[in-house]
Short mmCIF file of C-alpha atoms in Angstrom, two decimals:
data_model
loop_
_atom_site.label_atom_id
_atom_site.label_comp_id
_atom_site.label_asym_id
_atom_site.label_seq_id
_atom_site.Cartn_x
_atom_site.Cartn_y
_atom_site.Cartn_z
CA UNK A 1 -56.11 88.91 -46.74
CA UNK A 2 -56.31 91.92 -44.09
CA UNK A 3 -53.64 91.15 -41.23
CA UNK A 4 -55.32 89.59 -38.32
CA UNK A 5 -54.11 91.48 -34.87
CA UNK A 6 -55.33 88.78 -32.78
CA UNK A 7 -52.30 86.84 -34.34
CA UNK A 8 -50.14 88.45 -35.78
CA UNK A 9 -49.87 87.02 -39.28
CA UNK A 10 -51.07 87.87 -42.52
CA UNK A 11 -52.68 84.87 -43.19
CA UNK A 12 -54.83 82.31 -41.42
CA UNK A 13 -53.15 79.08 -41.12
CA UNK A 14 -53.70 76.63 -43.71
CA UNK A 15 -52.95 72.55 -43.72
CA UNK A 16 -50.89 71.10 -41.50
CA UNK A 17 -46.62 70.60 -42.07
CA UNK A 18 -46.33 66.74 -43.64
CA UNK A 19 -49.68 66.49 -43.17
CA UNK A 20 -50.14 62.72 -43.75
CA UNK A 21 -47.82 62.38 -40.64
CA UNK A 22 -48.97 65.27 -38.67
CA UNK A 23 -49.85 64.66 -34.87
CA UNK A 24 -49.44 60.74 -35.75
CA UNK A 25 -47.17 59.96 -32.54
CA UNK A 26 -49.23 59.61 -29.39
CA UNK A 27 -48.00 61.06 -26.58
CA UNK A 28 -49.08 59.93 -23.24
CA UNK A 29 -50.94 62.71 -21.23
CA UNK A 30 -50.96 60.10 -18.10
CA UNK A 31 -47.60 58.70 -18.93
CA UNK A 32 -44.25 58.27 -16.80
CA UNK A 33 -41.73 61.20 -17.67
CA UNK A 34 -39.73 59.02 -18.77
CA UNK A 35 -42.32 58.14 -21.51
CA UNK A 36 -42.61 61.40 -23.01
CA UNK A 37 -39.35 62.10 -23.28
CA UNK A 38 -39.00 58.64 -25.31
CA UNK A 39 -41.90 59.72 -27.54
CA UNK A 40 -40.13 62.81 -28.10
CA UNK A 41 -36.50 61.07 -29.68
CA UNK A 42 -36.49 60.71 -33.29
CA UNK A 43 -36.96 64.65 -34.60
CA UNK A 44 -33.21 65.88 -33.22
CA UNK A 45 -32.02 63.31 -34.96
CA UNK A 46 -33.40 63.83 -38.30
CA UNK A 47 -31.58 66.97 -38.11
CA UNK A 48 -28.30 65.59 -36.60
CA UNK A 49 -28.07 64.13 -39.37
CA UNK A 50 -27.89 67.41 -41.51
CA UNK A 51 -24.34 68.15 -39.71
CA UNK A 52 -22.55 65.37 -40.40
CA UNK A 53 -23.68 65.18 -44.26
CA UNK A 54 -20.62 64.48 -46.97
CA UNK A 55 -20.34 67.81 -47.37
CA UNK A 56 -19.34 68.27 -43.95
CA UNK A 57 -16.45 65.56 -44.63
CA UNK A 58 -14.89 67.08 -47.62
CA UNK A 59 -14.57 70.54 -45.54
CA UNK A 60 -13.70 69.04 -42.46
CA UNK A 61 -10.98 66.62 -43.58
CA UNK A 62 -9.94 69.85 -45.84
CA UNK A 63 -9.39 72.28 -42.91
CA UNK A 64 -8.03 69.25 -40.50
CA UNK A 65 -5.36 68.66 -43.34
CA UNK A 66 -4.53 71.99 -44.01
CA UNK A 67 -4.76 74.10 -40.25
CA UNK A 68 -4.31 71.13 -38.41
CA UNK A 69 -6.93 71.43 -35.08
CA UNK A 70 -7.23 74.66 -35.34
CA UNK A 71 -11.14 74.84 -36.69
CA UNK A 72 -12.20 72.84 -33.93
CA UNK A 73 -13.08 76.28 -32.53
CA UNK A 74 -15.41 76.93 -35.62
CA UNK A 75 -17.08 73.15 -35.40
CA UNK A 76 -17.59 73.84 -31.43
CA UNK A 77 -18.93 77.69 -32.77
CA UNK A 78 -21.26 76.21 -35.25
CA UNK A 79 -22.50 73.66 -32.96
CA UNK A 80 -23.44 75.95 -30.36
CA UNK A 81 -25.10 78.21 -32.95
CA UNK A 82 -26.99 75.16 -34.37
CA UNK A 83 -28.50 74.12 -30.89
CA UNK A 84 -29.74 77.71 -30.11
CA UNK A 85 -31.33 77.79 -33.96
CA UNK A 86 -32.90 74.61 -33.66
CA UNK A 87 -34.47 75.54 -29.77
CA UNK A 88 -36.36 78.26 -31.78
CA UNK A 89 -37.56 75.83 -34.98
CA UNK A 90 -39.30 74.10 -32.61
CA UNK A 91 -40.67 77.04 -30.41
CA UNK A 92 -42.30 78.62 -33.66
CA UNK A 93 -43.92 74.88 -34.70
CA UNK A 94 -45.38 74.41 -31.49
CA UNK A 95 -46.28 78.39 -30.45
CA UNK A 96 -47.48 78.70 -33.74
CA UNK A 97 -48.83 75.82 -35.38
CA UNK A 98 -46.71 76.43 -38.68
CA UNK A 99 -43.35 75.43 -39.95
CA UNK A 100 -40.63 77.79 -41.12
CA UNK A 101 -41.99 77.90 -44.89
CA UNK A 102 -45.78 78.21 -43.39
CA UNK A 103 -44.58 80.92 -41.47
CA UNK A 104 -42.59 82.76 -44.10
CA UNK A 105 -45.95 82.39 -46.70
CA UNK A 106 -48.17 83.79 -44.03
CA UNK A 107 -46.24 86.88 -42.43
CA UNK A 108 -44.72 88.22 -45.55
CA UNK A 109 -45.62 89.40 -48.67
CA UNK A 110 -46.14 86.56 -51.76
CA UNK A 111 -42.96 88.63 -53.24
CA UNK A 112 -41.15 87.96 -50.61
CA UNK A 113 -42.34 84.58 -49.57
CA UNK A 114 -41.52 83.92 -52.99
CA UNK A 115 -37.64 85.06 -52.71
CA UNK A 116 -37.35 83.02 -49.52
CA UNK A 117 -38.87 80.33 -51.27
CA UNK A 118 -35.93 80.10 -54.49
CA UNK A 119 -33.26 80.68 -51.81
CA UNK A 120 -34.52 77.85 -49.55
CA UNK A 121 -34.78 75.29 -53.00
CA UNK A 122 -30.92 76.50 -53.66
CA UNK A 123 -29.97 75.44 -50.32
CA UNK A 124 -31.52 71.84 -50.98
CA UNK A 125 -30.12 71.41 -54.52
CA UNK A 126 -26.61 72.48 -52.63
CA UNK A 127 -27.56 69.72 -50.09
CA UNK A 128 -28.38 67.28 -52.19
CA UNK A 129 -25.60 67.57 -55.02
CA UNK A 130 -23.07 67.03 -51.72
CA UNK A 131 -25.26 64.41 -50.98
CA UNK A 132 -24.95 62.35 -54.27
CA UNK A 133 -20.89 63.34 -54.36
CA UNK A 134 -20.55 61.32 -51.23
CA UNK A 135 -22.94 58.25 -51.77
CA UNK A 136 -21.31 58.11 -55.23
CA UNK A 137 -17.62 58.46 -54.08
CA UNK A 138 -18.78 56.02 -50.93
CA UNK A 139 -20.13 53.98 -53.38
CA UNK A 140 -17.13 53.47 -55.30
CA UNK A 141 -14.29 53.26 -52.24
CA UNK A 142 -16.44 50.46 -51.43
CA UNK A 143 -17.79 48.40 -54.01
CA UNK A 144 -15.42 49.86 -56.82
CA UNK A 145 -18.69 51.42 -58.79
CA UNK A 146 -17.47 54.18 -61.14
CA UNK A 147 -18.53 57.71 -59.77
CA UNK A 148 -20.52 58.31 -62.88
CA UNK A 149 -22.98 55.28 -62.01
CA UNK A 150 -22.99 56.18 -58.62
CA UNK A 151 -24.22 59.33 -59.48
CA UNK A 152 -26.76 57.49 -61.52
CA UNK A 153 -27.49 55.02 -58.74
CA UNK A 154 -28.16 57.42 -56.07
CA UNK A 155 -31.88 58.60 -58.19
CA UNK A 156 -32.83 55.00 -56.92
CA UNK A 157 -33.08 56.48 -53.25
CA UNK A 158 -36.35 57.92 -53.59
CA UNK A 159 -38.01 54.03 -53.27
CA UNK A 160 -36.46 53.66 -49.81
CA UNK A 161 -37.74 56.83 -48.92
CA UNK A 162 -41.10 56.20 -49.77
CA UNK A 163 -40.96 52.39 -48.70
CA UNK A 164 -39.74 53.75 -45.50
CA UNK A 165 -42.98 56.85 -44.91
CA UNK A 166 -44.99 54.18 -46.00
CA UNK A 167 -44.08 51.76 -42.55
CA UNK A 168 -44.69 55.14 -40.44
CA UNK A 169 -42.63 57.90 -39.15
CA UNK A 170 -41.62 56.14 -36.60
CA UNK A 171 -39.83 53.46 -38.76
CA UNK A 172 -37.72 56.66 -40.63
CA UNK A 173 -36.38 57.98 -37.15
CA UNK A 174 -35.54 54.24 -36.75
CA UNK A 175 -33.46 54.08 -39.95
CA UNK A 176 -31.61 57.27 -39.25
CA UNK A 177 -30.76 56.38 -35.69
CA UNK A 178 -29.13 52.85 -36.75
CA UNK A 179 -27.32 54.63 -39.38
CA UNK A 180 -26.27 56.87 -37.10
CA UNK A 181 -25.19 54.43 -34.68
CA UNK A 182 -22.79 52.83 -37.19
CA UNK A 183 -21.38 56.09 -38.28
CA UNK A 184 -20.50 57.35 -34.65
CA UNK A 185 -18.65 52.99 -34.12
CA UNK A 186 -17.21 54.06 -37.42
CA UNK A 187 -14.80 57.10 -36.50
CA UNK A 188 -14.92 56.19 -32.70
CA UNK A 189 -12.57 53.28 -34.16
CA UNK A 190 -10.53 55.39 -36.27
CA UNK A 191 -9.98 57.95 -34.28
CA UNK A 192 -8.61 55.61 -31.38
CA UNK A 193 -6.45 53.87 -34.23
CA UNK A 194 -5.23 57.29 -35.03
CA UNK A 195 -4.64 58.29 -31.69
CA UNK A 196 -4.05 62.34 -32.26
CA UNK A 197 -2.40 64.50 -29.60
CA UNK A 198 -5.09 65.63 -27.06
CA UNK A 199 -3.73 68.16 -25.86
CA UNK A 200 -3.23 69.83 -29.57
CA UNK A 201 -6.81 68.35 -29.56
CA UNK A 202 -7.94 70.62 -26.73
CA UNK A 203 -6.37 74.03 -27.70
CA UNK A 204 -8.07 73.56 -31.02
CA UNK A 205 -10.97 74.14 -29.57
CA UNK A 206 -9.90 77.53 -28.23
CA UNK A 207 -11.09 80.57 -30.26
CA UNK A 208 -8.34 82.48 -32.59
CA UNK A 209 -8.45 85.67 -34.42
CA UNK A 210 -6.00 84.12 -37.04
CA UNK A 211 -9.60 82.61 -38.93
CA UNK A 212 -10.49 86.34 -39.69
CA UNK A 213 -6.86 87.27 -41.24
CA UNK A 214 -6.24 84.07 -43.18
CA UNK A 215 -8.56 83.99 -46.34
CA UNK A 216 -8.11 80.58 -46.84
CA UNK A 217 -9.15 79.24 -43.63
CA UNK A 218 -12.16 81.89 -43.62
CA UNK A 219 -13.25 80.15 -46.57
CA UNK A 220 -13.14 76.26 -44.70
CA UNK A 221 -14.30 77.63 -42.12
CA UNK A 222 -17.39 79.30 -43.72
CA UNK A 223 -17.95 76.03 -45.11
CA UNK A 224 -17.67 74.30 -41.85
CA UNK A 225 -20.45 76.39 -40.58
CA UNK A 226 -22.70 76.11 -43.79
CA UNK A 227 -22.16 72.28 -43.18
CA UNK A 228 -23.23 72.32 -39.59
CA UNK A 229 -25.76 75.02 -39.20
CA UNK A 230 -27.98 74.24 -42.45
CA UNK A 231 -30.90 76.02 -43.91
CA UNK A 232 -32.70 73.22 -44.74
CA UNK A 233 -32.90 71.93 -41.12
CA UNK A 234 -34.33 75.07 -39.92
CA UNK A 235 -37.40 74.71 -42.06
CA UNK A 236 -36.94 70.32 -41.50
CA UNK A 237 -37.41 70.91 -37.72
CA UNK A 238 -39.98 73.14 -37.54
CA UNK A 239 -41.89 70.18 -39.65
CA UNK A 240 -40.92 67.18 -38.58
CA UNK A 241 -41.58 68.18 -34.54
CA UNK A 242 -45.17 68.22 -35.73
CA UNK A 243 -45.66 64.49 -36.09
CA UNK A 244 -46.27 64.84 -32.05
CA UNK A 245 -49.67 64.68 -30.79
CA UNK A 246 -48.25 67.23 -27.88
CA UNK A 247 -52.25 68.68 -27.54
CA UNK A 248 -53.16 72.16 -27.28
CA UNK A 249 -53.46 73.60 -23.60
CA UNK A 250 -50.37 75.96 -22.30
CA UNK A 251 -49.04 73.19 -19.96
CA UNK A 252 -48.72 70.69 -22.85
CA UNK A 253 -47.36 72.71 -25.60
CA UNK A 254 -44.73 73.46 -22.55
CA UNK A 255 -44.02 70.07 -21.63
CA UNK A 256 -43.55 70.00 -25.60
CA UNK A 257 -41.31 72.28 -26.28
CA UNK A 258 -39.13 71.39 -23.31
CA UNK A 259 -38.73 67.64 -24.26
CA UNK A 260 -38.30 68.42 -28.03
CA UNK A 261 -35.47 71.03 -26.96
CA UNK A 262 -34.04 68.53 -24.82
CA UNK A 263 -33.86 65.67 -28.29
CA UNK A 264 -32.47 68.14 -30.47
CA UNK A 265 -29.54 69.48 -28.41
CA UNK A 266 -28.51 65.63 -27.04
CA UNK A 267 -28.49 64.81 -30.47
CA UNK A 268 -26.59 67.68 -31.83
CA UNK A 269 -24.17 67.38 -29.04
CA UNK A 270 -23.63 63.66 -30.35
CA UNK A 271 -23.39 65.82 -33.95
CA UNK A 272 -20.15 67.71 -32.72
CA UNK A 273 -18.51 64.20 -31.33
CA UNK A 274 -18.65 62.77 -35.09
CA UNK A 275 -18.03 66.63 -36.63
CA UNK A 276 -14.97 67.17 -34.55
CA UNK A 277 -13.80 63.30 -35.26
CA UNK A 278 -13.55 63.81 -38.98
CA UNK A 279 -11.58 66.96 -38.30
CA UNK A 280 -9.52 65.31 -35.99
CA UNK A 281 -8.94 62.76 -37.81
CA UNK A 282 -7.97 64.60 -40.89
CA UNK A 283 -5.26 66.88 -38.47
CA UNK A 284 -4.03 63.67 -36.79
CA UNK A 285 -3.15 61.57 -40.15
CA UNK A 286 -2.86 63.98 -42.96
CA UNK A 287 -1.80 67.39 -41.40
CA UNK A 288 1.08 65.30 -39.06
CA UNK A 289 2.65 63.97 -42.08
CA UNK A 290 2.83 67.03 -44.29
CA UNK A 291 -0.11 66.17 -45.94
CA UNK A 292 -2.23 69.70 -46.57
CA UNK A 293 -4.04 69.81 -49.46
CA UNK A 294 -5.91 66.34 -48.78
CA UNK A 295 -9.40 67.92 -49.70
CA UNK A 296 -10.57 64.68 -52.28
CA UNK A 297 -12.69 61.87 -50.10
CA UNK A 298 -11.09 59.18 -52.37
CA UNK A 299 -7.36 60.67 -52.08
CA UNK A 300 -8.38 60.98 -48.24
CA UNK A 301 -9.64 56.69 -47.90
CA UNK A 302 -6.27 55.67 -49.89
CA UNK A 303 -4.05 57.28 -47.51
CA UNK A 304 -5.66 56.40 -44.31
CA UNK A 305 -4.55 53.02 -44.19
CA UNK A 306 -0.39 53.50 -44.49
CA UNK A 307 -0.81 56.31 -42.51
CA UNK A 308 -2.94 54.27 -39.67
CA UNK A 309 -1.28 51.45 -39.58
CA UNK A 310 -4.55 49.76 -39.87
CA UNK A 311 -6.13 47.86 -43.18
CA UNK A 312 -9.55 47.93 -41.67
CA UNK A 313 -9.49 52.18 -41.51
CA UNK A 314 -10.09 52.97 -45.02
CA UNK A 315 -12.93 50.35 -44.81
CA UNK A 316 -14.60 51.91 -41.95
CA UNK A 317 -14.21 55.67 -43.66
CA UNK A 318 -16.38 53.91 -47.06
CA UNK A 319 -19.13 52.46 -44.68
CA UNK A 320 -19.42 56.03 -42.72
CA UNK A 321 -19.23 57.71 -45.68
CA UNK A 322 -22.38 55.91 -47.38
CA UNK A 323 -24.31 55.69 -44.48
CA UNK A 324 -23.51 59.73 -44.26
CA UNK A 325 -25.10 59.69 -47.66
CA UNK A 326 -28.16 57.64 -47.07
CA UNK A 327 -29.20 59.25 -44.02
CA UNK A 328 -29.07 62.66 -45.88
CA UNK A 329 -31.28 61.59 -48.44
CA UNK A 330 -33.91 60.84 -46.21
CA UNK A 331 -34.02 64.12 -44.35
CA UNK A 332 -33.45 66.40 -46.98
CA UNK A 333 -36.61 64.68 -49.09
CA UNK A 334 -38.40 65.63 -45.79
CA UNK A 335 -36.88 69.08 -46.25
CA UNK A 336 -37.70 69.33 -49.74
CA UNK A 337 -41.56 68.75 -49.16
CA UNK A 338 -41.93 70.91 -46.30
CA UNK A 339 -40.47 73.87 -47.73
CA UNK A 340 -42.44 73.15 -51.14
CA UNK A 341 -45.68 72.90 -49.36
CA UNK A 342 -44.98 75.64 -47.07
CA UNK A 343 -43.97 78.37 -49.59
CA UNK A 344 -46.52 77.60 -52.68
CA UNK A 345 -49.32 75.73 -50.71
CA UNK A 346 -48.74 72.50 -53.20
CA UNK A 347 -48.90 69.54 -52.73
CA UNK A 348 -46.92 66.87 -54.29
CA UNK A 349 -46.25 63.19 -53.78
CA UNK A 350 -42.75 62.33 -51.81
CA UNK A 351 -41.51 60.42 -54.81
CA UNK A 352 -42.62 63.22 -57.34
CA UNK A 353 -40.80 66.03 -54.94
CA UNK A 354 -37.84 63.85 -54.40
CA UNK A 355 -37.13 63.24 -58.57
CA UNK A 356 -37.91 66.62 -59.27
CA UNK A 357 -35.13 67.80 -57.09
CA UNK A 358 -32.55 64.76 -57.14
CA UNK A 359 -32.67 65.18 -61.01
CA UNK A 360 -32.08 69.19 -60.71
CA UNK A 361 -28.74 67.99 -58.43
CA UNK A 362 -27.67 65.70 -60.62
CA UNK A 363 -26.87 67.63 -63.72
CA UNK A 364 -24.24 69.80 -62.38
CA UNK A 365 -22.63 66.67 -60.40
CA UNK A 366 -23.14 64.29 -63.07
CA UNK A 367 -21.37 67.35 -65.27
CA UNK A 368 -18.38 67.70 -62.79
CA UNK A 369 -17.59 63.91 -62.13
CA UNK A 370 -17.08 63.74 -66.06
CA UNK A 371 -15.18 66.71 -66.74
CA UNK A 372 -13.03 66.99 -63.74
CA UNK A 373 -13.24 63.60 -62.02
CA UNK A 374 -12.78 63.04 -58.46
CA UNK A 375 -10.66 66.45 -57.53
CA UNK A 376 -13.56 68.19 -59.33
CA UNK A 377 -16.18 66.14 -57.07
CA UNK A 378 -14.11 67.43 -53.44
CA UNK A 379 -14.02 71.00 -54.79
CA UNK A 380 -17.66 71.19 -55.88
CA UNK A 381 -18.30 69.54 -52.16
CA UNK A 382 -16.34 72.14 -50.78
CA UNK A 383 -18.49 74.78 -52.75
CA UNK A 384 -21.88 73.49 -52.08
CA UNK A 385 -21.39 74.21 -48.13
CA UNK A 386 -20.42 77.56 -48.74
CA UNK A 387 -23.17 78.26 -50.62
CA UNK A 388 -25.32 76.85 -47.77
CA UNK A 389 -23.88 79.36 -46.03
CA UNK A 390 -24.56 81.72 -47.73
CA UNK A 391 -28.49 80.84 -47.84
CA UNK A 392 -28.16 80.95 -43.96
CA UNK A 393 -29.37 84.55 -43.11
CA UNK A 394 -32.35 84.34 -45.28
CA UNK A 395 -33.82 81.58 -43.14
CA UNK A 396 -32.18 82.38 -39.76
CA UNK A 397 -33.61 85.88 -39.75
CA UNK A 398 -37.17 85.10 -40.68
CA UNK A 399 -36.83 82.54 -37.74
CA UNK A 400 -35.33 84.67 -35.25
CA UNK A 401 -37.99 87.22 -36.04
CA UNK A 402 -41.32 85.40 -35.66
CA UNK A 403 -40.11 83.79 -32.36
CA UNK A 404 -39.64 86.54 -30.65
CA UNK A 405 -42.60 88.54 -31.55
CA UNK A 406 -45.48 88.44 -29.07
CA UNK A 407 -48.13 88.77 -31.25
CA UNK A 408 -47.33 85.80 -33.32
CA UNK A 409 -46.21 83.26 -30.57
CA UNK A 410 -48.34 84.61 -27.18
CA UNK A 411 -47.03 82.97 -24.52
CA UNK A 412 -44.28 80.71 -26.19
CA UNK A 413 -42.53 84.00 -27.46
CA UNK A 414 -38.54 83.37 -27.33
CA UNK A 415 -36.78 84.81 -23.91
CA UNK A 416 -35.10 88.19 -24.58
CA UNK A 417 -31.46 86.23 -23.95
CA UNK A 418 -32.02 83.79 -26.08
CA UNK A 419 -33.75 86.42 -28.89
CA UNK A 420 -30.60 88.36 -28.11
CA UNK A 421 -27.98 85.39 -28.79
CA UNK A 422 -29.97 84.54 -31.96
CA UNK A 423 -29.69 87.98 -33.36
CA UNK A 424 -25.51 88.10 -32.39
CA UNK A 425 -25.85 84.80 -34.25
CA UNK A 426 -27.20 86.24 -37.45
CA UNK A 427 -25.24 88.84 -37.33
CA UNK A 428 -22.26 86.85 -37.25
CA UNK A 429 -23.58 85.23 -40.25
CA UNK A 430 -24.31 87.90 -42.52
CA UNK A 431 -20.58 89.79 -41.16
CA UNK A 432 -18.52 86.75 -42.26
CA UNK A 433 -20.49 85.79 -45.45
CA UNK A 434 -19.80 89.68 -46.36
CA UNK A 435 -15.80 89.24 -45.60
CA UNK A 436 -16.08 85.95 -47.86
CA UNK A 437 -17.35 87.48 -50.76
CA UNK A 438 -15.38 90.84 -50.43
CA UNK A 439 -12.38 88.18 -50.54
CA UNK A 440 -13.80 86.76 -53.89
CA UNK A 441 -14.09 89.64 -55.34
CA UNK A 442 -10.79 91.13 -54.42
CA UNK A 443 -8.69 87.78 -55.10
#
């Protein structure tokens, strides 16, 4: 199809992101402020959720227990980063009418698209194998279930998922906000049990060259930020921010884009709280008695308790954990469908999508927890952030791109700061995922 100049994109759009959801929350045109901005909570925190996934805990605890507080500076750093990215997922869905996939399909090429398109379905298997690591490690802290049935177990997830679209979308946000709620009670208690220096806690925060000379905490830290700032809730935003009926003038899609702005960075700010928690944590049990190499989530729950003082901490870390793991599930099936149905234009049932790619993930961690057991389930953790990291560029430049070209957003087009920051951001991503393979390479 011949470009159209009037827009800007190659294509015209097609069907709507999700579209048995789409534009199925009313929002009040007559309503209180107040109102909107409570029809407007639920999307930011669908993609909270995203940064505080189990693969987030195995590099967290990891770097806590090895550098002590000293990545704080790179959860703080990804955080930031994350809150910027997300401001502009939901700028292109409302300026634009598409998601990131849509966008992708109908600006580039179909050879392109079609690269984007494998990279973004890498980034989901990554998600989800970390996903069904920590339900099936959670799984068996708590209830003693042997990691290869909780591997097993964890296919079962895709009937809650689709019991759960089935109530509304209102009744997922719902579910993911009460298991978030129990997650944040979860460490708030263990961190005040482990009651970690705060002034260590403060400095840690602090930037230090010392990431950029030390391979080994360049690597945790890569996979701190491929934990945090995730591909898959680049293209999850830009979907899910959809299911608002925000209308179409200028002053609405406004309004829109302000309150949706305002729900993703609250929620992301109550992201870092639980992010820099696991890492502190991990620095103020593990790292203050000599223990560095805790990297295992199972090694990690035995030794909280002698190390606490507390019976009731290990407990708490095997509730988080699964509720970590749920709450993942549900967002990246959401993830999974948009960028399917974005890229290729198919459509597929949520329980079809969600097998498909749950049964993809489980091969290699089914593979690992038999070979290597639970050290070889924290390792492949470990792994699957970096390679979200790694995926990172090829969805944050795309984004960064279409939001701040005119032609393709009119008058929602991204201020030149915040374009600016974005592309510093990027940058920053493709320089250090450079360093961290010239380190592979070179030992």
């Amino acid at each position: 199809m011949i470009r159209d100049e009037s827009t800007g994109w190659r294509h015209a759009r097609g069907e709507a992101s999700l579209e048995d959801v789409h534009g199925t929350i009313a929002v009040r045109r007559d309503g209180s402020q107040l109102r909107k901005s409570l029809a407007f909570i639920g999307p930011g925190y669908l993609v909270a959720v995203g940064y505080m996934d189990p693969g987030n805990w195995a590099t967290s605890l990891a770097g806590g227990a090895k550098f002590g507080y000293t990545l704080l500076t790179i959860a703080l750093m990804s955080n930031i980063m994350a809150i910027l990215l997300q401001s502009l997922c939901a700028r292109l869905a409302i300026g634009s009418g598409r998601d990131l996939a849509q966008a992708c399909r109908d600006a580039y090429p179909r050879a392109v698209s079609f690269v984007l398109w494998i990279f973004a379905e890498i980034a989901i298997i990554a998600t989800d194998i970390a996903e069904i690591v920590g339900t099936a490690i959670g799984l068996n802290l708590l209830f003693g279930i042997p990691l290869e049935i909780g591997v097993l177990i964890t296919a079962l997830d895709v009937f809650l998922i689709l019991g759960l679209q089935r109530l509304g979308f209102r009744w997922v946000e719902a579910f993911i906000l009460a298991l978030l709620a129990i997650i944040f009670v979860c460490f708030a208690i263990q961190i005040f049990l482990a009651d970690p220096d705060w002034g260590q806690v403060i400095r840690g925060f602090a930037p230090t060259t010392e990431i950029l000379r030390n391979p080994d905490m360049l690597y945790l830290a890569l996979g701190i930020i491929g934990a945090t700032v995730m591909p898959h809730n680049l293209y999850l935003h830009s979907g899910i921010v959809q299911t608002r009926a925000y209308g179409d003038t200028e002053p609405e899609k406004r309004e829109a884009l302000k309150l949706a702005t305002i729900d993703s960075t609250i929620a992301l700010s109550l992201a870092l709280l639980v992010n820099a928690s696991i890492l502190i944590l991990a620095a103020a049990t593990f790292h203050r008695a000599g223990l560095t190499n805790i990297a295992e989530l199972g090694e990690a729950h035995a030794m909280l308790a002698p190390l606490v003082g507390a019976s009731i901490a290990p407990l708490l870390f095997g509730i988080a954990l699964v509720c970590c793991g749920l709450s993942s599930t549900v967002t990246a099936t959401l993830a999974g469908q948009i960028v399917m149905e974005g890229f290729l234009n198919i459509r597929l049932p949520a329980w079809v999508r969600r097998l498909i790619t749950r049964m993809i993930a489980i091969v290699p961690a089914a593979g690992v927890t038999l070979l290597m057991g639970e050290e070889g389930t924290g390792r492949l953790l470990i792994f699957s952030q970096v390679v979200l990291a790694l995926q990172l560029p090829f969805a944050v430049i795309p984004l960064v791109m279409f939001t701040r070209d005119r032609s393709k957003l009119g008058y929602l087009t991204a201020p030149v700061w915040l374009s600016s920051i974005c592309i510093v951001i990027a940058a920053i991503l493709v320089g250090l995922n450079m360093k961290l393979i010239y380190d592979f390479i070179t030992g």
